[in-house]
Amino acid sequence: MVKMKNKGLKTGILIIGLFTAAAILAPIISPHDPAAISQDELLMTPSLKHPLGTDSLGRDILSRMIFGARVSLSVALIAVGISTVTGVFLGSIAGYYGGFIDSFIMRLADIFLCFPTFFLILAVVAFTEPSLFNIMAIIGFTSWMGSARLIRSQILSLKEREFILAEKALGATDFRIVTYHLIPNAISPILVNAIFAIGSAILIESGLSFLGLGVQPPTPSWGNILIESKSTLAVAWWITIFPGLAIFLTIAGFHLIGEGLKKQLLNQ
């Protein structure tokens, strides 16, 4: 059990906990309908009625950000889940069997790594219809390389240990050895890597939405709230500042958690 001694870890958990709670409780705590348009409240500055102001259609920014947290966090978590499962599966096979299988999977990872992740995702998104499912799948299936390399290196160091050799001598199947012994003993650094990846996935989703290739309106996400601010930046600073701050704090929170867990693991 990880002891909560690291201040950065505590701070990160607090930040992410607040955003997660807001996302879960969005229908309860949201002061307004995030899609409600009001012609009488266009570009209102932050006030008691609209704590974070309104946008060019009179929609409440706070409500849109609360519901946007649901979308941005969900996309990031599911995308990282896809990339981690894919990476663990391919990396485990590569590390355990070695030989041609190892070479093939690692060269495939090298090919993916030749392209900057964001531009690789842009290239794939350009040929698909923008939707929540497509964004999650594309981010997930183009970001598995780090997890694959990490678990491969862990399995290479574990598969010659005495307890693994004993399992083989007792007639355990390869599936049992990999799933019951190798992966559980190699999972800690994978989880830390996944936490770091969540922050990156949020940034990627926000970037895609900002470019109009991610989550499509009227569904709010932090990225497409930002894109609405481009034409009003000179007169409505709040539409840019608050979503940008939410993205920054969330990424910082996940990085603080990742760094904290990394230090805890190194000190064990």
mmCIF file of C-alpha atoms in Angstrom:
data_model
loop_
_atom_site.group_PDB
_atom_site.id
_atom_site.type_symbol
_atom_site.label_atom_id
_atom_site.label_comp_id
_atom_site.label_asym_id
_atom_site.label_seq_id
_atom_site.Cartn_x
_atom_site.Cartn_y
_atom_site.Cartn_z
ATOM 1 C CA MET A 1 0.000 0.000 0.000
ATOM 2 C CA VAL A 2 1.373 3.420 -1.040
ATOM 3 C CA LYS A 3 1.804 5.802 1.879
ATOM 4 C CA MET A 4 0.739 9.354 1.159
ATOM 5 C CA LYS A 5 3.916 11.134 2.282
ATOM 6 C CA ASN A 6 4.702 12.975 -0.938
ATOM 7 C CA LYS A 7 3.196 16.498 -1.063
ATOM 8 C CA GLY A 8 3.164 16.503 -4.856
ATOM 9 C CA LEU A 9 1.237 13.229 -4.879
ATOM 10 C CA LYS A 10 -1.314 14.617 -2.421
ATOM 11 C CA THR A 11 -1.687 17.811 -4.444
ATOM 12 C CA GLY A 12 -2.148 15.875 -7.681
ATOM 13 C CA ILE A 13 -4.777 13.587 -6.153
ATOM 14 C CA LEU A 14 -6.614 16.621 -4.756
ATOM 15 C CA ILE A 15 -6.647 18.389 -8.146
ATOM 16 C CA ILE A 16 -7.765 15.311 -10.091
ATOM 17 C CA GLY A 17 -10.232 14.387 -7.367
ATOM 18 C CA LEU A 18 -11.921 17.790 -7.648
ATOM 19 C CA PHE A 19 -12.173 17.627 -11.436
ATOM 20 C CA THR A 20 -13.401 14.022 -11.308
ATOM 21 C CA ALA A 21 -16.020 14.867 -8.692
ATOM 22 C CA ALA A 22 -17.193 17.805 -10.819
ATOM 23 C CA ALA A 23 -17.475 15.539 -13.873
ATOM 24 C CA ILE A 24 -19.433 12.854 -11.990
ATOM 25 C CA LEU A 25 -21.765 15.352 -10.328
ATOM 26 C CA ALA A 26 -22.163 17.564 -13.422
ATOM 27 C CA PRO A 27 -25.982 17.310 -13.680
ATOM 28 C CA ILE A 28 -26.307 18.189 -9.994
ATOM 29 C CA ILE A 29 -23.767 21.000 -9.558
ATOM 30 C CA SER A 30 -24.019 22.647 -12.974
ATOM 31 C CA PRO A 31 -25.783 26.008 -12.447
ATOM 32 C CA HIS A 32 -27.187 26.171 -16.003
ATOM 33 C CA ASP A 33 -27.932 24.013 -19.026
ATOM 34 C CA PRO A 34 -24.605 23.921 -20.922
ATOM 35 C CA ALA A 35 -26.406 24.041 -24.276
ATOM 36 C CA ALA A 36 -28.899 26.790 -23.384
ATOM 37 C CA ILE A 37 -28.537 29.797 -25.689
ATOM 38 C CA SER A 38 -29.487 33.261 -24.418
ATOM 39 C CA GLN A 39 -29.507 36.214 -26.816
ATOM 40 C CA ASP A 40 -29.755 38.579 -23.830
ATOM 41 C CA GLU A 41 -26.546 37.328 -22.186
ATOM 42 C CA LEU A 42 -23.966 37.321 -24.969
ATOM 43 C CA LEU A 43 -20.313 37.601 -23.856
ATOM 44 C CA MET A 44 -21.145 38.515 -20.272
ATOM 45 C CA THR A 45 -18.172 39.001 -17.981
ATOM 46 C CA PRO A 46 -17.850 36.776 -14.876
ATOM 47 C CA SER A 47 -20.595 37.610 -12.382
ATOM 48 C CA LEU A 48 -22.617 36.024 -9.589
ATOM 49 C CA LYS A 49 -25.096 34.584 -12.101
ATOM 50 C CA HIS A 50 -22.347 33.375 -14.446
ATOM 51 C CA PRO A 51 -19.163 32.914 -12.329
ATOM 52 C CA LEU A 52 -17.003 32.275 -15.413
ATOM 53 C CA GLY A 53 -18.961 34.443 -17.844
ATOM 54 C CA THR A 54 -20.790 33.449 -21.025
ATOM 55 C CA ASP A 55 -19.738 32.796 -24.618
ATOM 56 C CA SER A 56 -20.786 34.360 -27.908
ATOM 57 C CA LEU A 57 -24.091 32.443 -27.824
ATOM 58 C CA GLY A 58 -24.878 33.341 -24.230
ATOM 59 C CA ARG A 59 -24.058 29.879 -22.872
ATOM 60 C CA ASP A 60 -22.707 29.614 -19.324
ATOM 61 C CA ILE A 61 -18.965 28.850 -19.431
ATOM 62 C CA LEU A 62 -18.885 27.210 -15.979
ATOM 63 C CA SER A 63 -21.641 24.763 -16.913
ATOM 64 C CA ARG A 64 -19.961 23.954 -20.210
ATOM 65 C CA MET A 65 -16.640 23.386 -18.460
ATOM 66 C CA ILE A 66 -18.197 21.077 -15.864
ATOM 67 C CA PHE A 67 -19.826 18.954 -18.575
ATOM 68 C CA GLY A 68 -16.692 19.328 -20.692
ATOM 69 C CA ALA A 69 -14.696 17.723 -17.868
ATOM 70 C CA ARG A 70 -16.790 14.587 -18.362
ATOM 71 C CA VAL A 71 -15.900 14.415 -22.019
ATOM 72 C CA SER A 72 -12.213 15.342 -21.748
ATOM 73 C CA LEU A 73 -11.506 12.995 -18.826
ATOM 74 C CA SER A 74 -13.525 10.134 -20.331
ATOM 75 C CA VAL A 75 -11.761 10.389 -23.687
ATOM 76 C CA ALA A 76 -8.347 10.480 -22.012
ATOM 77 C CA LEU A 77 -9.025 7.586 -19.616
ATOM 78 C CA ILE A 78 -10.511 5.284 -22.250
ATOM 79 C CA ALA A 79 -7.831 6.166 -24.823
ATOM 80 C CA VAL A 80 -5.062 5.438 -22.303
ATOM 81 C CA GLY A 81 -6.839 2.231 -21.336
ATOM 82 C CA ILE A 82 -6.817 1.140 -24.987
ATOM 83 C CA SER A 83 -3.158 2.084 -25.480
ATOM 84 C CA THR A 84 -2.063 0.418 -22.223
ATOM 85 C CA VAL A 85 -3.907 -2.848 -22.907
ATOM 86 C CA THR A 86 -2.586 -2.914 -26.480
ATOM 87 C CA GLY A 87 0.956 -2.110 -25.343
ATOM 88 C CA VAL A 88 0.910 -4.681 -22.538
ATOM 89 C CA PHE A 89 -0.407 -7.369 -24.899
ATOM 90 C CA LEU A 90 2.142 -6.728 -27.651
ATOM 91 C CA GLY A 91 5.043 -6.034 -25.271
ATOM 92 C CA SER A 92 4.363 -9.204 -23.271
ATOM 93 C CA ILE A 93 4.392 -11.344 -26.393
ATOM 94 C CA ALA A 94 7.570 -9.678 -27.637
ATOM 95 C CA GLY A 95 9.399 -10.023 -24.326
ATOM 96 C CA TYR A 96 8.331 -13.575 -23.564
ATOM 97 C CA TYR A 97 8.791 -15.228 -26.956
ATOM 98 C CA GLY A 98 11.641 -13.111 -28.337
ATOM 99 C CA GLY A 99 13.105 -13.958 -31.748
ATOM 100 C CA PHE A 100 11.186 -12.988 -34.869
ATOM 101 C CA ILE A 101 8.046 -12.017 -32.936
ATOM 102 C CA ASP A 102 10.044 -9.650 -30.750
ATOM 103 C CA SER A 103 11.829 -8.115 -33.727
ATOM 104 C CA PHE A 104 8.607 -7.644 -35.683
ATOM 105 C CA ILE A 105 6.708 -5.951 -32.833
ATOM 106 C CA MET A 106 9.620 -3.717 -31.895
ATOM 107 C CA ARG A 107 10.200 -2.655 -35.500
ATOM 108 C CA LEU A 108 6.482 -1.881 -35.756
ATOM 109 C CA ALA A 109 6.836 0.262 -32.637
ATOM 110 C CA ASP A 110 9.863 1.976 -34.188
ATOM 111 C CA ILE A 111 7.834 2.812 -37.301
ATOM 112 C CA PHE A 112 5.093 4.408 -35.175
ATOM 113 C CA LEU A 113 7.698 6.294 -33.133
ATOM 114 C CA CYS A 114 9.220 7.762 -36.318
ATOM 115 C CA PHE A 115 6.223 10.077 -36.540
ATOM 116 C CA PRO A 116 5.340 12.670 -33.877
ATOM 117 C CA THR A 117 2.288 11.289 -32.068
ATOM 118 C CA PHE A 118 0.077 14.323 -32.637
ATOM 119 C CA PHE A 119 0.786 14.462 -36.383
ATOM 120 C CA LEU A 120 0.260 10.708 -36.681
ATOM 121 C CA ILE A 121 -3.130 11.111 -34.994
ATOM 122 C CA LEU A 122 -3.956 14.079 -37.255
ATOM 123 C CA ALA A 123 -3.187 11.960 -40.316
ATOM 124 C CA VAL A 124 -5.519 9.188 -39.142
ATOM 125 C CA VAL A 125 -8.269 11.577 -38.006
ATOM 126 C CA ALA A 126 -8.257 13.217 -41.432
ATOM 127 C CA PHE A 127 -9.631 9.973 -42.932
ATOM 128 C CA THR A 128 -12.277 9.289 -40.277
ATOM 129 C CA GLU A 129 -15.437 10.966 -39.067
ATOM 130 C CA PRO A 130 -14.845 13.041 -35.913
ATOM 131 C CA SER A 131 -16.660 11.363 -33.012
ATOM 132 C CA LEU A 132 -16.005 10.470 -29.389
ATOM 133 C CA PHE A 133 -15.464 6.785 -30.197
ATOM 134 C CA ASN A 134 -13.123 7.499 -33.101
ATOM 135 C CA ILE A 135 -11.048 9.975 -31.072
ATOM 136 C CA MET A 136 -10.650 7.511 -28.187
ATOM 137 C CA ALA A 137 -9.752 4.646 -30.513
ATOM 138 C CA ILE A 138 -7.305 6.680 -32.610
ATOM 139 C CA ILE A 139 -5.452 8.117 -29.608
ATOM 140 C CA GLY A 140 -5.356 4.658 -28.004
ATOM 141 C CA PHE A 141 -4.139 2.685 -31.014
ATOM 142 C CA THR A 142 -1.452 5.219 -31.934
ATOM 143 C CA SER A 143 0.028 5.568 -28.425
ATOM 144 C CA TRP A 144 0.774 1.972 -27.338
ATOM 145 C CA MET A 145 4.518 1.994 -28.059
ATOM 146 C CA GLY A 146 5.735 3.295 -24.693
ATOM 147 C CA SER A 147 3.782 0.684 -22.722
ATOM 148 C CA ALA A 148 4.947 -2.082 -25.066
ATOM 149 C CA ARG A 149 8.620 -1.169 -24.737
ATOM 150 C CA LEU A 150 8.336 -0.786 -20.972
ATOM 151 C CA ILE A 151 6.663 -4.123 -20.259
ATOM 152 C CA ARG A 152 8.914 -5.905 -22.743
ATOM 153 C CA SER A 153 11.993 -4.757 -20.826
ATOM 154 C CA GLN A 154 10.385 -5.832 -17.538
ATOM 155 C CA ILE A 155 9.493 -9.280 -18.852
ATOM 156 C CA LEU A 156 12.957 -9.794 -20.330
ATOM 157 C CA SER A 157 14.396 -9.349 -16.833
ATOM 158 C CA LEU A 158 11.734 -11.484 -15.118
ATOM 159 C CA LYS A 159 11.325 -14.496 -17.379
ATOM 160 C CA GLU A 160 14.633 -16.074 -16.346
ATOM 161 C CA ARG A 161 13.925 -15.772 -12.612
ATOM 162 C CA GLU A 162 13.729 -18.937 -10.529
ATOM 163 C CA PHE A 163 9.990 -18.725 -9.856
ATOM 164 C CA ILE A 164 9.254 -18.545 -13.592
ATOM 165 C CA LEU A 165 11.553 -21.469 -14.345
ATOM 166 C CA ALA A 166 9.826 -23.407 -11.558
ATOM 167 C CA GLU A 167 6.431 -22.692 -13.116
ATOM 168 C CA LYS A 168 7.676 -23.971 -16.471
ATOM 169 C CA ALA A 169 9.056 -27.123 -14.821
ATOM 170 C CA LEU A 170 5.651 -27.747 -13.225
ATOM 171 C CA GLY A 171 4.029 -27.589 -16.666
ATOM 172 C CA ALA A 172 2.353 -24.190 -16.491
ATOM 173 C CA THR A 173 1.153 -22.857 -19.849
ATOM 174 C CA ASP A 174 2.668 -19.775 -21.430
ATOM 175 C CA PHE A 175 -0.657 -17.960 -20.964
ATOM 176 C CA ARG A 176 -0.682 -18.690 -17.226
ATOM 177 C CA ILE A 177 2.958 -17.686 -16.782
ATOM 178 C CA VAL A 178 2.492 -14.393 -18.606
ATOM 179 C CA THR A 179 -0.888 -13.403 -17.124
ATOM 180 C CA TYR A 180 -0.509 -14.729 -13.560
ATOM 181 C CA HIS A 181 3.186 -14.141 -12.909
ATOM 182 C CA LEU A 182 4.994 -11.882 -15.380
ATOM 183 C CA ILE A 183 2.469 -9.085 -15.961
ATOM 184 C CA PRO A 184 1.474 -8.695 -12.259
ATOM 185 C CA ASN A 185 5.161 -8.398 -11.308
ATOM 186 C CA ALA A 186 5.812 -5.849 -14.057
ATOM 187 C CA ILE A 187 2.649 -3.773 -13.730
ATOM 188 C CA SER A 188 3.828 -1.012 -11.339
ATOM 189 C CA PRO A 189 5.901 0.984 -13.875
ATOM 190 C CA ILE A 190 3.149 0.419 -16.462
ATOM 191 C CA LEU A 191 0.588 2.077 -14.184
ATOM 192 C CA VAL A 192 2.901 5.039 -13.582
ATOM 193 C CA ASN A 193 3.437 5.368 -17.331
ATOM 194 C CA ALA A 194 -0.351 5.236 -17.883
ATOM 195 C CA ILE A 195 -0.933 8.080 -15.411
ATOM 196 C CA PHE A 196 1.561 10.268 -17.281
ATOM 197 C CA ALA A 197 -0.134 9.255 -20.541
ATOM 198 C CA ILE A 198 -3.555 10.451 -19.304
ATOM 199 C CA GLY A 199 -2.245 14.016 -19.110
ATOM 200 C CA SER A 200 -0.840 13.732 -22.625
ATOM 201 C CA ALA A 201 -4.128 12.292 -23.927
ATOM 202 C CA ILE A 202 -6.074 15.234 -22.468
ATOM 203 C CA LEU A 203 -3.727 17.628 -24.259
ATOM 204 C CA ILE A 204 -4.094 15.703 -27.532
ATOM 205 C CA GLU A 205 -7.900 15.626 -27.266
ATOM 206 C CA SER A 206 -7.959 19.345 -26.498
ATOM 207 C CA GLY A 207 -5.666 20.056 -29.439
ATOM 208 C CA LEU A 208 -7.815 18.018 -31.820
ATOM 209 C CA SER A 209 -10.999 19.686 -30.579
ATOM 210 C CA PHE A 210 -9.346 23.111 -30.898
ATOM 211 C CA LEU A 211 -8.573 22.302 -34.542
ATOM 212 C CA GLY A 212 -12.153 21.158 -35.105
ATOM 213 C CA LEU A 213 -11.142 17.498 -35.531
ATOM 214 C CA GLY A 214 -12.040 16.260 -32.069
ATOM 215 C CA VAL A 215 -15.255 16.329 -30.064
ATOM 216 C CA GLN A 216 -17.885 18.083 -32.158
ATOM 217 C CA PRO A 217 -20.310 20.770 -30.936
ATOM 218 C CA PRO A 218 -22.786 20.969 -29.292
ATOM 219 C CA THR A 219 -21.070 18.408 -27.016
ATOM 220 C CA PRO A 220 -18.783 20.526 -24.816
ATOM 221 C CA SER A 221 -15.144 19.669 -24.233
ATOM 222 C CA TRP A 222 -12.370 21.919 -22.994
ATOM 223 C CA GLY A 223 -10.816 21.969 -26.455
ATOM 224 C CA ASN A 224 -13.900 23.025 -28.388
ATOM 225 C CA ILE A 225 -14.713 25.651 -25.743
ATOM 226 C CA LEU A 226 -11.287 27.129 -26.523
ATOM 227 C CA ILE A 227 -11.905 27.165 -30.267
ATOM 228 C CA GLU A 228 -15.028 29.276 -29.689
ATOM 229 C CA SER A 229 -12.809 31.913 -28.106
ATOM 230 C CA LYS A 230 -10.703 32.595 -31.212
ATOM 231 C CA SER A 231 -13.063 35.144 -32.696
ATOM 232 C CA THR A 232 -13.749 36.881 -29.372
ATOM 233 C CA LEU A 233 -10.330 36.788 -27.723
ATOM 234 C CA ALA A 234 -9.895 40.556 -27.777
ATOM 235 C CA VAL A 235 -13.188 41.217 -25.969
ATOM 236 C CA ALA A 236 -13.846 38.026 -23.961
ATOM 237 C CA TRP A 237 -10.646 36.877 -22.262
ATOM 238 C CA TRP A 238 -12.524 34.564 -19.874
ATOM 239 C CA ILE A 239 -13.509 32.127 -22.637
ATOM 240 C CA THR A 240 -9.822 31.388 -23.189
ATOM 241 C CA ILE A 241 -8.417 31.680 -19.670
ATOM 242 C CA PHE A 242 -10.685 29.291 -17.761
ATOM 243 C CA PRO A 243 -10.683 26.279 -20.141
ATOM 244 C CA GLY A 244 -6.934 26.740 -20.646
ATOM 245 C CA LEU A 245 -6.404 26.824 -16.886
ATOM 246 C CA ALA A 246 -8.509 23.660 -16.454
ATOM 247 C CA ILE A 247 -6.401 21.822 -19.053
ATOM 248 C CA PHE A 248 -3.179 23.040 -17.418
ATOM 249 C CA LEU A 249 -4.257 22.043 -13.893
ATOM 250 C CA THR A 250 -5.480 18.610 -14.975
ATOM 251 C CA ILE A 251 -2.268 17.784 -16.833
ATOM 252 C CA ALA A 252 -0.233 19.115 -13.900
ATOM 253 C CA GLY A 253 -2.321 17.010 -11.516
ATOM 254 C CA PHE A 254 -1.696 13.779 -13.413
ATOM 255 C CA HIS A 255 2.001 14.566 -13.681
ATOM 256 C CA LEU A 256 2.206 15.214 -9.943
ATOM 257 C CA ILE A 257 0.515 11.867 -9.279
ATOM 258 C CA GLY A 258 2.838 10.101 -11.708
ATOM 259 C CA GLU A 259 5.964 11.677 -10.231
ATOM 260 C CA GLY A 260 4.769 10.954 -6.702
ATOM 261 C CA LEU A 261 4.082 7.284 -7.424
ATOM 262 C CA LYS A 262 7.395 7.006 -9.255
ATOM 263 C CA LYS A 263 9.254 8.280 -6.189
ATOM 264 C CA GLN A 264 7.272 5.950 -3.926
ATOM 265 C CA LEU A 265 8.175 2.957 -6.078
ATOM 266 C CA LEU A 266 11.854 3.915 -6.165
ATOM 267 C CA ASN A 267 11.904 4.210 -2.368
ATOM 268 C CA GLN A 268 10.339 0.801 -1.783
#
